[in-house]
Amino acid sequence: MDPRCTMGLAILIFVTVLLISDAVSVETQAYFNGTAYLPCPFTKAQNISLSELVVFWQDQQKLVLYEHYLGTEKLDSVNAKYLGRTSFDRDNWTLRLHNVQIKDMGSYDCFIQKKPPTGSIILQQTLTELSVIANFSEPEIKLAQNVTRTSGINLTCTSKQGHPKPKKMYFLITNSTIEHGDNMQISQDNVTELFSISNSLSHPFPDGVGHMTVVCVLETESMKISSKPRNFTLPELPSVGKNWIQIRAIIITLVFVLLFTIIVARIYCKKQNQPIRPSNTTCMSEQDGNAGRESINLEELGPQVASAKPNAE
Ligand SMILES: *[C@@H]1O[C@H](CO)[C@@H](O)[C@H](O)[C@H]1NC(C)=O
Ligand SMILES: *[C@@H]1O[C@H](CO)[C@@H](O)[C@H](O)[C@H]1NC(C)=O
Ligand SMILES: *[C@@H]1O[C@H](CO)[C@@H](O)[C@H](O)[C@H]1NC(C)=O
Ligand SMILES: *[C@@H]1O[C@H](CO)[C@@H](O)[C@H](O)[C@H]1NC(C)=O
Ligand SMILES: *[C@@H]1O[C@H](CO)[C@@H](O)[C@H](O)[C@H]1NC(C)=O
Ligand SMILES: *[C@@H]1O[C@H](CO)[C@@H](O)[C@H](O)[C@H]1NC(C)=O
Ligand SMILES: *[C@@H]1O[C@H](CO)[C@@H](O)[C@H](O)[C@H]1NC(C)=O
Ligand SMILES: *[C@@H]1O[C@H](CO)[C@@H](O)[C@H](O)[C@H]1NC(C)=O
Ligand SMILES: *[C@@H]1O[C@H](CO)[C@@H](O)[C@H](O)[C@H]1NC(C)=O
């Protein structure tokens, strides 16, 4: 085909589209529980007063959100689900939809009609595509289990009440860019239709490393949100072990004190017994006195026994 002909055709189609549709298409975004602005830019009927026009908005199921009929608000045709949720801005012909819910996502049409004595003419139609977003809460790291030397850290991270559906959530440990996470779960509230996401991490302390800094990251289509970093330190020896060391120290001290007492006592006894029995090495109390005398007696008997021996011979 002749390129000029193709171009001509393209221009023709373009112009036709412009002529056929008086519809203007707009995309808009609103926060959950916030206000959506549904515009109705009034270009063609600039000189016509509102009192000569009918302006109304419909959702994609043709339910009426709001109607401004020849200069006054008209509530008869408004659907119950939109009653009390809208307000009309006369300055720029924008309808405000309050307390936006996820269910409100979709397309809306605004019509401007002129009411001649008979029938009505649509002067303009504006289509607005509404998307609803909700910011996820800042991801929060919590300990699922206390930090121990053997199991290391055991954490969970959660972020709540966001929209649209998040992509992923993961943990970053110290300076590494490796994404960790054992169990990512996404859930949706069946009333608000908002999403929540969580993940967990179980990670031992690497050999020779006594310190880990952990950050939890949530990724959505449009952004990354990080949690506050958390520091984890390899715990000291458990307190039971510490007590045990103290107990052992006390026992050893006691044993030494006991030994010392015995030695001192022995030396003292020795000194007292020295004049009577220089050869005696055992400490004797008053009670032991008899035993001492007995042995003395035995020794005294010794010569007698010995002297008896020759007699027997
Ligand atoms: C919705 O917004 C109102 C005020 O605009 C606030 O009081 C309420 O707590 C919000 N609800 C939620 C679920 O965010
Ligand atoms: C608006 O009305 C004025 C006179 O009332 C006229 O001169 C002007 O062309 C009109 N503009 C449009 C866009 O119809
Ligand atoms: C319409 O005007 C109001 C202020 O009068 C402003 O807050 C709002 O953003 C405007 N909306 C649009 C779609 O321009
Ligand atoms: C949502 O997050 C964006 C980007 O962080 C911020 O600019 C905006 O103010 C937040 N909106 C609300 C309603 O929290
Ligand atoms: C982490 O802690 C949770 C909750 O206490 C527990 O169910 C899970 O088994 C722990 N994971 C590991 C690997 O220890
Ligand atoms: C962690 O240890 C503290 C005491 O140090 C205790 O009160 C708490 O219950 C422990 N938590 C878990 C999840 O084991
Ligand atoms: C992490 O990075 C910081 C600065 O980039 C550096 O000072 C620090 O030593 C690093 N830590 C580890 C464990 O590599
Ligand atoms: C939400 O869904 C769960 C399971 O699908 C159901 O048990 C629960 O009753 C629902 N809650 C509401 C408020 O509908
Ligand atoms: C965590 O550790 C980093 C360095 O490793 C330090 O800069 C930061 O202050 C620590 N934060 C807390 C809360 O201890």
CSV table of C-alpha atoms and ligand atoms in Angstrom, one decimal:
chain,number,residue,atom,x,y,z
A,1,MET,CA,0.0,0.0,0.0
A,2,ASP,CA,1.2,3.5,-0.7
A,3,PRO,CA,2.6,4.9,2.5
A,4,ARG,CA,0.9,8.2,2.1
A,5,CYS,CA,-2.4,6.3,1.7
A,6,THR,CA,-1.7,4.4,5.0
A,7,MET,CA,-1.0,7.7,6.7
A,8,GLY,CA,-4.1,9.2,5.4
A,9,LEU,CA,-6.1,6.3,6.6
A,10,ALA,CA,-4.5,6.5,10.1
A,11,ILE,CA,-5.4,10.2,10.3
A,12,LEU,CA,-8.9,9.4,9.2
A,13,ILE,CA,-9.3,6.8,11.9
A,14,PHE,CA,-7.9,9.1,14.5
A,15,VAL,CA,-10.3,11.9,13.7
A,16,THR,CA,-13.2,9.5,13.6
A,17,VAL,CA,-12.4,8.2,17.0
A,18,LEU,CA,-12.3,11.8,18.3
A,19,LEU,CA,-15.6,12.6,16.7
A,20,ILE,CA,-17.4,9.4,17.8
A,21,SER,CA,-16.4,9.6,21.4
A,22,ASP,CA,-17.1,12.7,23.4
A,23,ALA,CA,-15.8,10.5,26.2
A,24,VAL,CA,-12.7,11.5,28.0
A,25,SER,CA,-10.9,8.9,29.9
A,26,VAL,CA,-9.1,9.6,33.2
A,27,GLU,CA,-7.2,7.4,35.7
A,28,THR,CA,-7.2,8.2,39.3
A,29,GLN,CA,-6.0,6.8,42.5
A,30,ALA,CA,-7.4,7.0,46.0
A,31,TYR,CA,-6.3,5.8,49.5
A,32,PHE,CA,-8.3,3.3,51.3
A,33,ASN,CA,-10.6,5.1,53.7
A,34,GLY,CA,-9.7,8.3,51.9
A,35,THR,CA,-11.4,10.4,49.3
A,36,ALA,CA,-11.6,9.7,45.5
A,37,TYR,CA,-12.0,12.6,43.1
A,38,LEU,CA,-14.1,11.7,40.1
A,39,PRO,CA,-13.8,14.6,37.6
A,40,CYS,CA,-16.2,15.8,35.0
A,41,PRO,CA,-14.2,18.4,33.1
A,42,PHE,CA,-16.8,20.7,31.5
A,43,THR,CA,-15.3,21.7,28.2
A,44,LYS,CA,-18.1,21.7,25.7
A,45,ALA,CA,-20.8,23.5,27.7
A,46,GLN,CA,-18.7,26.2,29.3
A,47,ASN,CA,-21.3,28.9,28.7
A,48,ILE,CA,-24.2,26.9,29.9
A,49,SER,CA,-25.4,27.3,33.5
A,50,LEU,CA,-25.7,24.3,35.8
A,51,SER,CA,-29.4,25.1,36.1
A,52,GLU,CA,-29.9,24.1,32.5
A,53,LEU,CA,-28.0,20.8,32.8
A,54,VAL,CA,-28.3,17.4,34.3
A,55,VAL,CA,-25.0,16.1,35.7
A,56,PHE,CA,-24.7,12.6,37.1
A,57,TRP,CA,-22.2,9.8,37.9
A,58,GLN,CA,-22.7,6.1,37.5
A,59,ASP,CA,-20.6,3.2,38.5
A,60,GLN,CA,-19.9,0.3,36.1
A,61,GLN,CA,-23.1,-1.4,37.2
A,62,LYS,CA,-25.0,1.8,36.2
A,63,LEU,CA,-25.8,2.5,39.9
A,64,VAL,CA,-26.1,6.3,40.3
A,65,LEU,CA,-23.7,7.9,42.8
A,66,TYR,CA,-24.9,11.5,42.5
A,67,GLU,CA,-27.2,13.6,40.4
A,68,HIS,CA,-27.3,17.3,40.0
A,69,TYR,CA,-30.6,18.0,38.2
A,70,LEU,CA,-31.2,21.4,36.7
A,71,GLY,CA,-29.4,23.2,39.5
A,72,THR,CA,-30.3,21.1,42.5
A,73,GLU,CA,-29.2,17.8,44.1
A,74,LYS,CA,-31.5,15.0,43.3
A,75,LEU,CA,-31.3,12.0,45.6
A,76,ASP,CA,-34.2,9.8,44.3
A,77,SER,CA,-32.1,8.0,41.8
A,78,VAL,CA,-29.0,7.7,44.0
A,79,ASN,CA,-28.2,4.1,45.0
A,80,ALA,CA,-28.3,3.4,48.7
A,81,LYS,CA,-24.6,2.4,48.9
A,82,TYR,CA,-23.6,5.8,47.8
A,83,LEU,CA,-26.0,7.9,49.9
A,84,GLY,CA,-24.1,10.2,52.3
A,85,ARG,CA,-20.7,9.2,50.7
A,86,THR,CA,-20.4,11.9,48.0
A,87,SER,CA,-20.0,15.6,47.7
A,88,PHE,CA,-20.0,17.7,44.6
A,89,ASP,CA,-17.4,20.4,44.0
A,90,ARG,CA,-19.1,23.1,41.9
A,91,ASP,CA,-15.8,24.9,41.1
A,92,ASN,CA,-14.3,22.2,39.0
A,93,TRP,CA,-17.2,19.8,38.6
A,94,THR,CA,-15.6,17.0,40.5
A,95,LEU,CA,-17.5,14.5,42.6
A,96,ARG,CA,-15.8,13.4,45.9
A,97,LEU,CA,-16.4,9.9,47.0
A,98,HIS,CA,-15.6,9.5,50.7
A,99,ASN,CA,-14.5,6.6,52.8
A,100,VAL,CA,-13.2,4.7,49.7
A,101,GLN,CA,-13.2,0.9,50.0
A,102,ILE,CA,-11.3,-1.7,47.9
A,103,LYS,CA,-14.7,-2.7,46.5
A,104,ASP,CA,-15.0,0.8,45.0
A,105,MET,CA,-12.2,0.1,42.5
A,106,GLY,CA,-13.5,0.2,38.9
A,107,SER,CA,-14.7,2.6,36.3
A,108,TYR,CA,-17.1,5.5,36.8
A,109,ASP,CA,-19.0,7.6,34.2
A,110,CYS,CA,-20.0,11.1,34.5
A,111,PHE,CA,-22.6,12.5,32.1
A,112,ILE,CA,-23.5,16.0,31.3
A,113,GLN,CA,-26.9,16.3,29.6
A,114,LYS,CA,-28.8,19.3,28.2
A,115,LYS,CA,-32.5,19.2,28.7
A,116,PRO,CA,-34.2,21.0,25.9
A,117,PRO,CA,-38.0,21.1,26.1
A,118,THR,CA,-38.2,17.7,24.6
A,119,GLY,CA,-35.7,14.8,25.2
A,120,SER,CA,-32.2,15.2,26.3
A,121,ILE,CA,-28.8,15.5,24.6
A,122,ILE,CA,-25.6,14.1,26.1
A,123,LEU,CA,-23.1,16.9,25.8
A,124,GLN,CA,-20.2,15.1,27.4
A,125,GLN,CA,-19.2,11.8,29.0
A,126,THR,CA,-16.1,11.3,31.2
A,127,LEU,CA,-14.8,7.9,32.2
A,128,THR,CA,-12.7,7.6,35.3
A,129,GLU,CA,-10.8,4.5,36.2
A,130,LEU,CA,-10.4,4.3,40.0
A,131,SER,CA,-7.7,2.3,41.7
A,132,VAL,CA,-7.5,2.1,45.5
A,133,ILE,CA,-4.2,1.8,47.4
A,134,ALA,CA,-3.4,1.3,51.1
A,135,ASN,CA,0.0,1.7,52.5
A,136,PHE,CA,1.3,-1.4,54.2
A,137,SER,CA,2.3,-0.9,57.8
A,138,GLU,CA,6.1,-0.7,58.4
A,139,PRO,CA,7.4,-4.3,58.6
A,140,GLU,CA,8.0,-5.3,62.2
A,141,ILE,CA,10.5,-7.9,63.4
A,142,LYS,CA,9.6,-10.0,66.4
A,143,LEU,CA,11.4,-12.8,68.2
A,144,ALA,CA,9.5,-16.1,67.9
A,145,GLN,CA,11.9,-17.7,70.3
A,146,ASN,CA,14.7,-16.4,72.5
A,147,VAL,CA,18.1,-16.2,71.0
A,148,THR,CA,20.3,-19.2,72.0
A,149,ARG,CA,23.8,-20.3,71.2
A,150,THR,CA,22.5,-23.5,69.6
A,151,SER,CA,19.5,-22.4,67.5
A,152,GLY,CA,20.6,-18.8,66.8
A,153,ILE,CA,17.8,-16.4,66.0
A,154,ASN,CA,14.2,-17.3,65.2
A,155,LEU,CA,12.1,-14.3,64.0
A,156,THR,CA,8.9,-13.4,62.4
A,157,CYS,CA,8.2,-10.3,60.3
A,158,THR,CA,4.8,-8.9,59.6
A,159,SER,CA,3.2,-6.0,57.7
A,160,LYS,CA,-0.5,-5.4,57.6
A,161,GLN,CA,-3.4,-3.8,55.8
A,162,GLY,CA,-2.0,-3.0,52.4
A,163,HIS,CA,-3.2,-2.9,48.8
A,164,PRO,CA,-2.6,-4.0,46.1
A,165,LYS,CA,-1.2,-7.5,46.7
A,166,PRO,CA,2.4,-7.4,47.8
A,167,LYS,CA,5.1,-9.2,45.8
A,168,LYS,CA,7.4,-10.5,48.5
A,169,MET,CA,8.9,-10.2,52.0
A,170,TYR,CA,12.4,-11.3,53.0
A,171,PHE,CA,15.1,-10.8,55.6
A,172,LEU,CA,18.6,-9.4,55.0
A,173,ILE,CA,21.3,-10.4,57.4
A,174,THR,CA,24.1,-7.9,58.3
A,175,ASN,CA,25.6,-6.6,55.0
A,176,SER,CA,24.6,-9.5,52.8
A,177,THR,CA,22.2,-9.1,49.9
A,178,ILE,CA,21.0,-12.7,50.0
A,179,GLU,CA,17.3,-12.8,50.7
A,180,HIS,CA,16.3,-15.1,53.6
A,181,GLY,CA,13.0,-16.3,54.7
A,182,ASP,CA,11.4,-19.7,55.5
A,183,ASN,CA,7.7,-19.3,55.2
A,184,MET,CA,6.2,-16.3,53.4
A,185,GLN,CA,2.4,-16.0,53.8
A,186,ILE,CA,0.0,-13.6,52.3
A,187,SER,CA,-3.5,-13.3,53.6
A,188,GLN,CA,-6.5,-11.2,52.7
A,189,ASP,CA,-9.1,-9.8,55.1
A,190,ASN,CA,-12.5,-10.9,53.8
A,191,VAL,CA,-14.2,-7.7,55.0
A,192,THR,CA,-11.8,-4.9,54.0
A,193,GLU,CA,-10.1,-7.0,51.3
A,194,LEU,CA,-6.7,-5.6,52.4
A,195,PHE,CA,-3.6,-7.8,52.4
A,196,SER,CA,-1.3,-8.8,55.2
A,197,ILE,CA,2.0,-10.5,54.7
A,198,SER,CA,4.4,-12.3,57.0
A,199,ASN,CA,7.6,-14.3,56.8
A,200,SER,CA,9.8,-16.1,59.3
A,201,LEU,CA,13.6,-16.7,59.7
A,202,SER,CA,15.5,-19.2,61.6
A,203,HIS,CA,19.3,-18.7,61.4
A,204,PRO,CA,22.2,-19.9,63.5
A,205,PHE,CA,25.2,-17.6,64.3
A,206,PRO,CA,27.9,-18.4,61.7
A,207,ASP,CA,31.1,-19.7,63.2
A,208,GLY,CA,33.1,-17.0,64.7
A,209,VAL,CA,30.3,-14.4,64.3
A,210,GLY,CA,28.8,-13.1,67.5
A,211,HIS,CA,26.6,-10.4,66.1
A,212,MET,CA,23.9,-10.2,63.4
A,213,THR,CA,21.9,-7.2,62.2
A,214,VAL,CA,18.6,-8.1,60.6
A,215,VAL,CA,16.4,-6.1,58.4
A,216,CYS,CA,13.0,-7.2,57.0
A,217,VAL,CA,12.0,-5.9,53.5
A,218,LEU,CA,8.6,-5.8,51.9
A,219,GLU,CA,8.3,-5.4,48.2
A,220,THR,CA,5.2,-4.2,46.4
A,221,GLU,CA,4.7,-3.3,42.8
A,222,SER,CA,5.7,0.3,43.4
A,223,MET,CA,8.0,0.3,46.4
A,224,LYS,CA,10.2,-1.3,49.0
A,225,ILE,CA,9.6,-0.8,52.7
A,226,SER,CA,12.2,-1.8,55.2
A,227,SER,CA,11.7,-2.5,58.9
A,228,LYS,CA,13.9,-1.0,61.6
A,229,PRO,CA,17.1,-3.0,61.8
A,230,ARG,CA,17.5,-5.3,64.8
A,231,ASN,CA,20.7,-6.3,66.4
A,232,PHE,CA,21.2,-9.8,67.8
A,233,THR,CA,24.2,-10.8,69.9
A,234,LEU,CA,25.4,-14.3,70.7
A,235,PRO,CA,24.2,-14.8,74.3
A,236,GLU,CA,26.6,-15.2,77.2
A,237,LEU,CA,26.9,-18.6,78.8
A,238,PRO,CA,23.5,-19.4,80.3
A,239,SER,CA,23.0,-18.1,83.9
A,240,VAL,CA,22.7,-21.7,85.3
A,241,GLY,CA,26.4,-22.3,84.2
A,242,LYS,CA,27.5,-19.1,85.8
A,243,ASN,CA,25.9,-20.2,89.1
A,244,TRP,CA,27.6,-23.5,88.8
A,245,ILE,CA,31.0,-21.8,88.5
A,246,GLN,CA,30.3,-19.7,91.6
A,247,ILE,CA,29.2,-22.8,93.6
A,248,ARG,CA,32.4,-24.6,92.6
A,249,ALA,CA,34.5,-21.7,93.6
A,250,ILE,CA,32.8,-21.6,97.0
A,251,ILE,CA,33.2,-25.4,97.5
A,252,ILE,CA,37.0,-25.1,96.6
A,253,THR,CA,37.4,-22.3,99.1
A,254,LEU,CA,35.6,-24.2,101.8
A,255,VAL,CA,37.8,-27.2,101.2
A,256,PHE,CA,41.0,-25.1,101.4
A,257,VAL,CA,39.7,-23.5,104.7
A,258,LEU,CA,39.0,-26.9,106.1
A,259,LEU,CA,42.5,-28.2,105.1
A,260,PHE,CA,44.1,-25.1,106.6
A,261,THR,CA,42.1,-25.6,109.9
A,262,ILE,CA,43.2,-29.2,110.2
A,263,ILE,CA,46.8,-28.4,109.6
A,264,VAL,CA,46.8,-25.5,112.1
A,265,ALA,CA,45.0,-27.8,114.6
A,266,ARG,CA,47.6,-30.5,114.1
A,267,ILE,CA,50.5,-28.2,114.7
A,268,TYR,CA,48.8,-26.9,117.8
A,269,CYS,CA,48.3,-30.4,119.2
A,270,LYS,CA,51.9,-31.4,118.4
A,271,LYS,CA,53.2,-28.5,120.4
A,272,GLN,CA,51.0,-29.5,123.4
A,273,ASN,CA,52.0,-33.2,123.3
A,274,GLN,CA,55.7,-32.6,122.6
A,275,PRO,CA,57.0,-32.8,126.2
A,276,ILE,CA,55.1,-36.2,126.9
A,277,ARG,CA,55.4,-37.9,123.5
A,278,PRO,CA,57.8,-36.6,121.0
A,279,SER,CA,57.2,-39.6,118.6
A,280,ASN,CA,53.4,-39.1,118.6
A,281,THR,CA,52.2,-37.7,115.3
A,282,THR,CA,48.4,-37.9,115.8
A,283,CYS,CA,46.5,-35.0,117.4
A,284,MET,CA,44.9,-36.1,120.7
A,285,SER,CA,42.1,-34.6,122.6
A,286,GLU,CA,41.2,-35.2,126.2
A,287,GLN,CA,39.3,-38.3,125.2
A,288,ASP,CA,42.3,-39.6,123.3
A,289,GLY,CA,44.2,-39.4,126.5
A,290,ASN,CA,43.4,-43.0,127.5
A,291,ALA,CA,44.6,-44.4,124.2
A,292,GLY,CA,47.8,-42.4,124.7
A,293,ARG,CA,48.3,-43.9,128.2
A,294,GLU,CA,47.5,-47.3,126.9
A,295,SER,CA,50.2,-47.1,124.4
A,296,ILE,CA,52.5,-45.7,127.0
A,297,ASN,CA,51.6,-48.6,129.2
A,298,LEU,CA,52.3,-51.0,126.4
A,299,GLU,CA,55.7,-49.5,125.9
A,300,GLU,CA,56.3,-49.7,129.6
A,301,LEU,CA,55.3,-53.4,129.4
A,302,GLY,CA,57.6,-53.9,126.5
A,303,PRO,CA,60.8,-54.4,128.6
A,304,GLN,CA,58.9,-56.8,130.9
A,305,VAL,CA,57.9,-59.0,128.0
A,306,ALA,CA,61.4,-58.8,126.6
A,307,SER,CA,62.9,-59.6,130.0
A,308,ALA,CA,60.4,-62.5,130.4
A,309,LYS,CA,61.7,-64.0,127.2
A,310,PRO,CA,65.1,-65.0,128.5
A,311,ASN,CA,63.4,-66.6,131.5
A,312,ALA,CA,61.4,-68.8,129.1
A,313,GLU,CA,64.5,-69.9,127.3
B,1,LIG,C1,-10.9,5.9,58.5
B,1,LIG,O1,-10.7,7.3,58.5
B,1,LIG,C2,-11.3,7.8,59.7
B,1,LIG,C3,-11.1,9.3,59.7
B,1,LIG,O2,-11.0,9.8,58.4
B,1,LIG,C4,-10.6,7.3,60.9
B,1,LIG,O3,-11.2,7.8,62.1
B,1,LIG,C5,-10.7,5.8,60.9
B,1,LIG,O4,-9.9,5.2,62.0
B,1,LIG,C6,-10.1,5.2,59.6
B,1,LIG,N1,-10.3,3.8,59.6
B,1,LIG,C7,-9.4,3.0,59.2
B,1,LIG,C8,-9.8,1.5,59.1
B,1,LIG,O5,-8.3,3.3,58.8
B,2,LIG,C1,-19.9,31.8,25.4
B,2,LIG,O1,-20.8,32.9,25.3
B,2,LIG,C2,-20.3,34.1,24.8
B,2,LIG,C3,-21.3,35.1,24.8
B,2,LIG,O2,-22.2,34.9,25.8
B,2,LIG,C4,-19.8,33.8,23.4
B,2,LIG,O3,-19.2,34.9,22.8
B,2,LIG,C5,-18.8,32.6,23.4
B,2,LIG,O4,-18.4,32.3,22.1
B,2,LIG,C6,-19.4,31.4,24.0
B,2,LIG,N1,-18.3,30.4,24.2
B,2,LIG,C7,-18.6,29.1,23.9
B,2,LIG,C8,-17.4,28.2,24.1
B,2,LIG,O5,-19.6,28.7,23.5
B,3,LIG,C1,-11.1,20.6,42.6
B,3,LIG,O1,-11.0,21.7,43.4
B,3,LIG,C2,-10.7,21.4,44.8
B,3,LIG,C3,-10.5,22.7,45.5
B,3,LIG,O2,-11.6,23.6,45.2
B,3,LIG,C4,-9.4,20.7,44.8
B,3,LIG,O3,-9.1,20.3,46.2
B,3,LIG,C5,-9.5,19.4,44.0
B,3,LIG,O4,-8.2,18.7,44.0
B,3,LIG,C6,-9.9,19.8,42.6
B,3,LIG,N1,-10.0,18.5,41.9
B,3,LIG,C7,-9.5,18.4,40.7
B,3,LIG,C8,-9.8,17.0,40.1
B,3,LIG,O5,-8.9,19.2,40.1
B,4,LIG,C1,1.7,6.3,51.7
B,4,LIG,O1,3.1,6.1,51.4
B,4,LIG,C2,3.6,7.2,50.6
B,4,LIG,C3,5.0,6.8,50.2
B,4,LIG,O2,5.7,6.4,51.3
B,4,LIG,C4,3.4,8.5,51.3
B,4,LIG,O3,3.9,9.5,50.4
B,4,LIG,C5,1.9,8.7,51.6
B,4,LIG,O4,1.8,9.9,52.3
B,4,LIG,C6,1.4,7.6,52.4
B,4,LIG,N1,-0.1,7.8,52.5
B,4,LIG,C7,-0.7,7.5,53.6
B,4,LIG,C8,-2.2,7.8,53.6
B,4,LIG,O5,-0.2,7.0,54.6
B,5,LIG,C1,10.9,-20.9,65.7
B,5,LIG,O1,9.9,-20.5,66.7
B,5,LIG,C2,8.6,-21.0,66.5
B,5,LIG,C3,7.7,-20.5,67.6
B,5,LIG,O2,8.2,-20.7,68.8
B,5,LIG,C4,8.7,-22.5,66.5
B,5,LIG,O3,7.4,-23.0,66.2
B,5,LIG,C5,9.6,-23.0,65.4
B,5,LIG,O4,9.7,-24.4,65.5
B,5,LIG,C6,11.0,-22.4,65.6
B,5,LIG,N1,11.8,-22.7,64.5
B,5,LIG,C7,13.0,-23.3,64.7
B,5,LIG,C8,13.7,-23.6,63.4
B,5,LIG,O5,13.5,-23.4,65.8
B,6,LIG,C1,12.6,-15.3,76.7
B,6,LIG,O1,13.2,-15.1,77.9
B,6,LIG,C2,12.5,-14.4,78.9
B,6,LIG,C3,13.4,-14.3,80.1
B,6,LIG,O2,14.7,-14.0,79.8
B,6,LIG,C4,11.2,-15.1,79.2
B,6,LIG,O3,10.5,-14.3,80.1
B,6,LIG,C5,10.4,-15.2,77.9
B,6,LIG,O4,9.2,-15.9,78.1
B,6,LIG,C6,11.2,-15.9,76.8
B,6,LIG,N1,10.5,-15.9,75.6
B,6,LIG,C7,10.4,-17.0,74.8
B,6,LIG,C8,9.6,-16.8,73.6
B,6,LIG,O5,10.9,-18.1,75.1
B,7,LIG,C1,28.9,-3.8,57.0
B,7,LIG,O1,29.1,-2.6,56.3
B,7,LIG,C2,29.7,-1.6,57.0
B,7,LIG,C3,29.8,-0.4,56.1
B,7,LIG,O2,29.4,-0.7,54.9
B,7,LIG,C4,31.0,-2.0,57.6
B,7,LIG,O3,31.5,-1.0,58.4
B,7,LIG,C5,30.9,-3.2,58.5
B,7,LIG,O4,32.1,-3.7,58.9
B,7,LIG,C6,30.2,-4.3,57.7
B,7,LIG,N1,29.9,-5.5,58.5
B,7,LIG,C7,30.2,-6.7,58.2
B,7,LIG,C8,29.9,-7.7,59.3
B,7,LIG,O5,30.7,-7.0,57.2
B,8,LIG,C1,-13.7,-14.7,56.6
B,8,LIG,O1,-13.5,-16.0,56.0
B,8,LIG,C2,-13.3,-17.1,56.9
B,8,LIG,C3,-12.9,-18.3,56.2
B,8,LIG,O2,-13.0,-18.1,54.8
B,8,LIG,C4,-14.6,-17.3,57.8
B,8,LIG,O3,-14.3,-18.3,58.7
B,8,LIG,C5,-14.9,-16.0,58.5
B,8,LIG,O4,-16.1,-16.1,59.2
B,8,LIG,C6,-15.0,-14.9,57.5
B,8,LIG,N1,-15.3,-13.6,58.2
B,8,LIG,C7,-16.2,-12.8,57.9
B,8,LIG,C8,-16.3,-11.6,58.8
B,8,LIG,O5,-16.9,-13.0,56.9
B,9,LIG,C1,23.3,-2.3,65.8
B,9,LIG,O1,24.6,-2.5,65.4
B,9,LIG,C2,25.2,-1.5,64.6
B,9,LIG,C3,26.6,-1.8,64.2
B,9,LIG,O2,26.7,-3.2,64.1
B,9,LIG,C4,25.2,-0.1,65.4
B,9,LIG,O3,25.6,0.9,64.5
B,9,LIG,C5,23.8,0.2,65.9
B,9,LIG,O4,23.8,1.3,66.7
B,9,LIG,C6,23.2,-1.0,66.7
B,9,LIG,N1,21.9,-0.7,67.0
B,9,LIG,C7,21.3,-1.0,68.2
B,9,LIG,C8,19.9,-0.6,68.4
B,9,LIG,O5,22.0,-1.5,69.1
